[in-house]
Amino acid sequence: MVACGGMSIAFYTRREPHQTVTAGGGLRIGSLAGMFGFFINATLSTLSMLSANSRAAMRGEMMNRLKEAMASSSDPAATDMLRRLGDQLNSPSGLAMLFTFALLVLAVLFVIFGGLGGAIGATLFGRRQEPEQQ
């Protein structure tokens, strides 16, 4: 996503060659690119979750990871918490809640890293204002 934000500045300066892009402007453009990237990712992820096979595979993989974590943990409180999390994942509402939470975290990360890439891209690729000669 950092590269996506930087590339958005390169494309913007190619399209608007006379525009000056500051780091703040690059942050906004990169964040917007990150938001679009998130919407594409969320759409494809949601469409893949419509398949019962995909949901079952995801649930199975997560249950395997939880079992591994429970086996490696010596703390009874942590083991109990992981067992309750596994019980929630076996229900459709628990899987939907986890999927929604993951999408929210990804939305924030896409926007932050896209904005960071945009600010870096504006510093590297943004057009500078030429000093006016008198």
C-alpha atoms as a printed R data frame, in Angstrom:
    type eleno elety resid chain resno       x       y       z
1   ATOM     1    CA   MET     A     1   0.000   0.000   0.000
2   ATOM     2    CA   VAL     A     2   2.935   2.320   0.543
3   ATOM     3    CA   ALA     A     3   3.950   1.707  -3.063
4   ATOM     4    CA   CYS     A     4   0.344   2.261  -4.172
5   ATOM     5    CA   GLY     A     5   0.310   5.677  -2.492
6   ATOM     6    CA   GLY     A     6   3.625   6.604  -4.082
7   ATOM     7    CA   MET     A     7   2.495   5.446  -7.503
8   ATOM     8    CA   SER     A     8  -0.687   7.504  -7.176
9   ATOM     9    CA   ILE     A     9   1.475  10.623  -6.858
10  ATOM    10    CA   ALA     A    10   3.574   9.616  -9.861
11  ATOM    11    CA   PHE     A    11   0.408   9.156 -11.920
12  ATOM    12    CA   TYR     A    12  -1.080  12.409 -10.641
13  ATOM    13    CA   THR     A    13   2.003  14.448 -11.521
14  ATOM    14    CA   ARG     A    14   2.086  12.854 -14.966
15  ATOM    15    CA   ARG     A    15  -1.539  13.836 -15.556
16  ATOM    16    CA   GLU     A    16  -1.205  17.304 -13.998
17  ATOM    17    CA   PRO     A    17   2.372  18.338 -14.851
18  ATOM    18    CA   HIS     A    18   2.008  21.946 -13.708
19  ATOM    19    CA   GLN     A    19   0.561  21.133 -10.279
20  ATOM    20    CA   THR     A    20   2.733  21.273  -7.190
21  ATOM    21    CA   VAL     A    21   2.160  18.361  -4.810
22  ATOM    22    CA   THR     A    22   3.143  18.941  -1.195
23  ATOM    23    CA   ALA     A    23   3.567  16.195   1.377
24  ATOM    24    CA   GLY     A    24   0.122  17.041   2.810
25  ATOM    25    CA   GLY     A    25  -1.456  16.840  -0.622
26  ATOM    26    CA   GLY     A    26   0.361  13.587  -1.235
27  ATOM    27    CA   LEU     A    27  -1.008  12.266   2.065
28  ATOM    28    CA   ARG     A    28  -4.560  13.027   0.923
29  ATOM    29    CA   ILE     A    29  -4.085  11.555  -2.553
30  ATOM    30    CA   GLY     A    30  -2.368   8.462  -1.165
31  ATOM    31    CA   SER     A    31  -5.103   7.991   1.451
32  ATOM    32    CA   LEU     A    32  -7.703   8.166  -1.285
33  ATOM    33    CA   ALA     A    33  -5.765   5.564  -3.282
34  ATOM    34    CA   GLY     A    34  -5.634   3.400  -0.141
35  ATOM    35    CA   MET     A    35  -9.393   3.759   0.293
36  ATOM    36    CA   PHE     A    36 -10.013   2.637  -3.279
37  ATOM    37    CA   GLY     A    37  -7.615  -0.265  -2.771
38  ATOM    38    CA   PHE     A    38  -9.479  -1.266   0.370
39  ATOM    39    CA   PHE     A    39 -12.857  -1.176  -1.397
40  ATOM    40    CA   ILE     A    40 -11.548  -3.455  -4.131
41  ATOM    41    CA   ASN     A    41 -10.031  -5.826  -1.570
42  ATOM    42    CA   ALA     A    42 -13.176  -5.798   0.588
43  ATOM    43    CA   THR     A    43 -15.402  -6.490  -2.404
44  ATOM    44    CA   LEU     A    44 -13.312  -9.446  -3.536
45  ATOM    45    CA   SER     A    45 -13.018 -10.807   0.015
46  ATOM    46    CA   THR     A    46 -16.742 -10.507   0.602
47  ATOM    47    CA   LEU     A    47 -17.520 -12.231  -2.689
48  ATOM    48    CA   SER     A    48 -15.159 -15.065  -1.786
49  ATOM    49    CA   MET     A    49 -16.904 -15.481   1.580
50  ATOM    50    CA   LEU     A    50 -20.221 -16.122  -0.166
51  ATOM    51    CA   SER     A    51 -19.005 -19.619  -0.993
52  ATOM    52    CA   ALA     A    52 -19.716 -22.198   1.724
53  ATOM    53    CA   ASN     A    53 -16.484 -24.013   0.843
54  ATOM    54    CA   SER     A    54 -14.464 -20.860   1.359
55  ATOM    55    CA   ARG     A    55 -16.084 -20.188   4.743
56  ATOM    56    CA   ALA     A    56 -15.467 -23.776   5.822
57  ATOM    57    CA   ALA     A    57 -11.825 -23.625   4.735
58  ATOM    58    CA   MET     A    58 -11.283 -20.347   6.565
59  ATOM    59    CA   ARG     A    59 -12.993 -21.632   9.705
60  ATOM    60    CA   GLY     A    60 -10.938 -24.858   9.588
61  ATOM    61    CA   GLU     A    61  -7.657 -22.993   9.185
62  ATOM    62    CA   MET     A    62  -8.487 -20.650  12.054
63  ATOM    63    CA   MET     A    63  -9.474 -23.554  14.301
64  ATOM    64    CA   ASN     A    64  -6.166 -25.292  13.521
65  ATOM    65    CA   ARG     A    65  -4.268 -22.121  14.458
66  ATOM    66    CA   LEU     A    66  -6.247 -21.810  17.688
67  ATOM    67    CA   LYS     A    67  -5.522 -25.446  18.596
68  ATOM    68    CA   GLU     A    68  -1.811 -24.869  17.988
69  ATOM    69    CA   ALA     A    69  -1.900 -21.752  20.168
70  ATOM    70    CA   MET     A    70  -3.766 -23.600  22.923
71  ATOM    71    CA   ALA     A    71  -1.251 -26.460  22.821
72  ATOM    72    CA   SER     A    72   1.705 -24.094  23.106
73  ATOM    73    CA   SER     A    73   0.221 -21.981  25.915
74  ATOM    74    CA   SER     A    74   0.920 -22.920  29.526
75  ATOM    75    CA   ASP     A    75  -1.356 -20.214  30.962
76  ATOM    76    CA   PRO     A    76  -4.799 -21.661  31.838
77  ATOM    77    CA   ALA     A    77  -6.493 -18.261  31.447
78  ATOM    78    CA   ALA     A    78  -5.098 -17.855  27.922
79  ATOM    79    CA   THR     A    79  -6.119 -21.404  27.028
80  ATOM    80    CA   ASP     A    80  -9.640 -20.752  28.302
81  ATOM    81    CA   MET     A    81  -9.866 -17.514  26.307
82  ATOM    82    CA   LEU     A    82  -8.699 -19.288  23.136
83  ATOM    83    CA   ARG     A    83 -11.232 -22.078  23.717
84  ATOM    84    CA   ARG     A    84 -14.066 -19.513  24.037
85  ATOM    85    CA   LEU     A    85 -12.855 -17.785  20.864
86  ATOM    86    CA   GLY     A    86 -12.935 -21.149  19.077
87  ATOM    87    CA   ASP     A    87 -16.504 -21.715  20.294
88  ATOM    88    CA   GLN     A    88 -17.524 -18.343  18.872
89  ATOM    89    CA   LEU     A    89 -15.866 -19.093  15.533
90  ATOM    90    CA   ASN     A    90 -17.962 -22.221  15.144
91  ATOM    91    CA   SER     A    91 -21.090 -20.091  14.951
92  ATOM    92    CA   PRO     A    92 -21.962 -18.162  11.761
93  ATOM    93    CA   SER     A    93 -22.354 -14.915  13.698
94  ATOM    94    CA   GLY     A    94 -18.911 -15.308  15.287
95  ATOM    95    CA   LEU     A    95 -17.259 -15.806  11.915
96  ATOM    96    CA   ALA     A    96 -19.129 -12.794  10.520
97  ATOM    97    CA   MET     A    97 -18.044 -10.688  13.498
98  ATOM    98    CA   LEU     A    98 -14.405 -11.695  13.020
99  ATOM    99    CA   PHE     A    99 -14.607 -11.013   9.281
100 ATOM   100    CA   THR     A   100 -16.124  -7.568   9.935
101 ATOM   101    CA   PHE     A   101 -13.459  -6.751  12.522
102 ATOM   102    CA   ALA     A   102 -10.727  -7.824  10.093
103 ATOM   103    CA   LEU     A   103 -12.222  -5.589   7.387
104 ATOM   104    CA   LEU     A   104 -12.265  -2.613   9.759
105 ATOM   105    CA   VAL     A   105  -8.622  -3.130  10.711
106 ATOM   106    CA   LEU     A   106  -7.674  -3.500   7.046
107 ATOM   107    CA   ALA     A   107  -9.543  -0.299   6.152
108 ATOM   108    CA   VAL     A   108  -7.497   1.667   8.666
109 ATOM   109    CA   LEU     A   109  -4.227   0.078   7.562
110 ATOM   110    CA   PHE     A   110  -4.921   0.636   3.850
111 ATOM   111    CA   VAL     A   111  -5.685   4.334   4.403
112 ATOM   112    CA   ILE     A   112  -2.719   4.915   6.734
113 ATOM   113    CA   PHE     A   113  -0.148   3.129   4.580
114 ATOM   114    CA   GLY     A   114  -1.565   4.598   1.365
115 ATOM   115    CA   GLY     A   115  -1.313   8.075   2.869
116 ATOM   116    CA   LEU     A   116   2.223   7.413   4.049
117 ATOM   117    CA   GLY     A   117   3.181   6.287   0.554
118 ATOM   118    CA   GLY     A   118   1.509   9.363  -0.898
119 ATOM   119    CA   ALA     A   119   3.488  11.668   1.387
120 ATOM   120    CA   ILE     A   120   6.724   9.882   0.496
121 ATOM   121    CA   GLY     A   121   5.780   9.935  -3.188
122 ATOM   122    CA   ALA     A   122   5.061  13.667  -3.042
123 ATOM   123    CA   THR     A   123   8.491  14.222  -1.562
124 ATOM   124    CA   LEU     A   124  10.144  12.116  -4.264
125 ATOM   125    CA   PHE     A   125   7.961  12.667  -7.341
126 ATOM   126    CA   GLY     A   126   5.982  15.831  -6.605
127 ATOM   127    CA   ARG     A   127   6.660  18.877  -8.721
128 ATOM   128    CA   ARG     A   128   8.388  21.686  -6.912
129 ATOM   129    CA   GLN     A   129   7.440  25.304  -7.341
130 ATOM   130    CA   GLU     A   130  10.118  27.079  -9.290
131 ATOM   131    CA   PRO     A   131  11.341  30.239  -7.567
132 ATOM   132    CA   GLU     A   132  10.137  33.285  -9.415
133 ATOM   133    CA   GLN     A   133  12.943  35.246 -11.037
134 ATOM   134    CA   GLN     A   134  12.858  39.008 -10.851
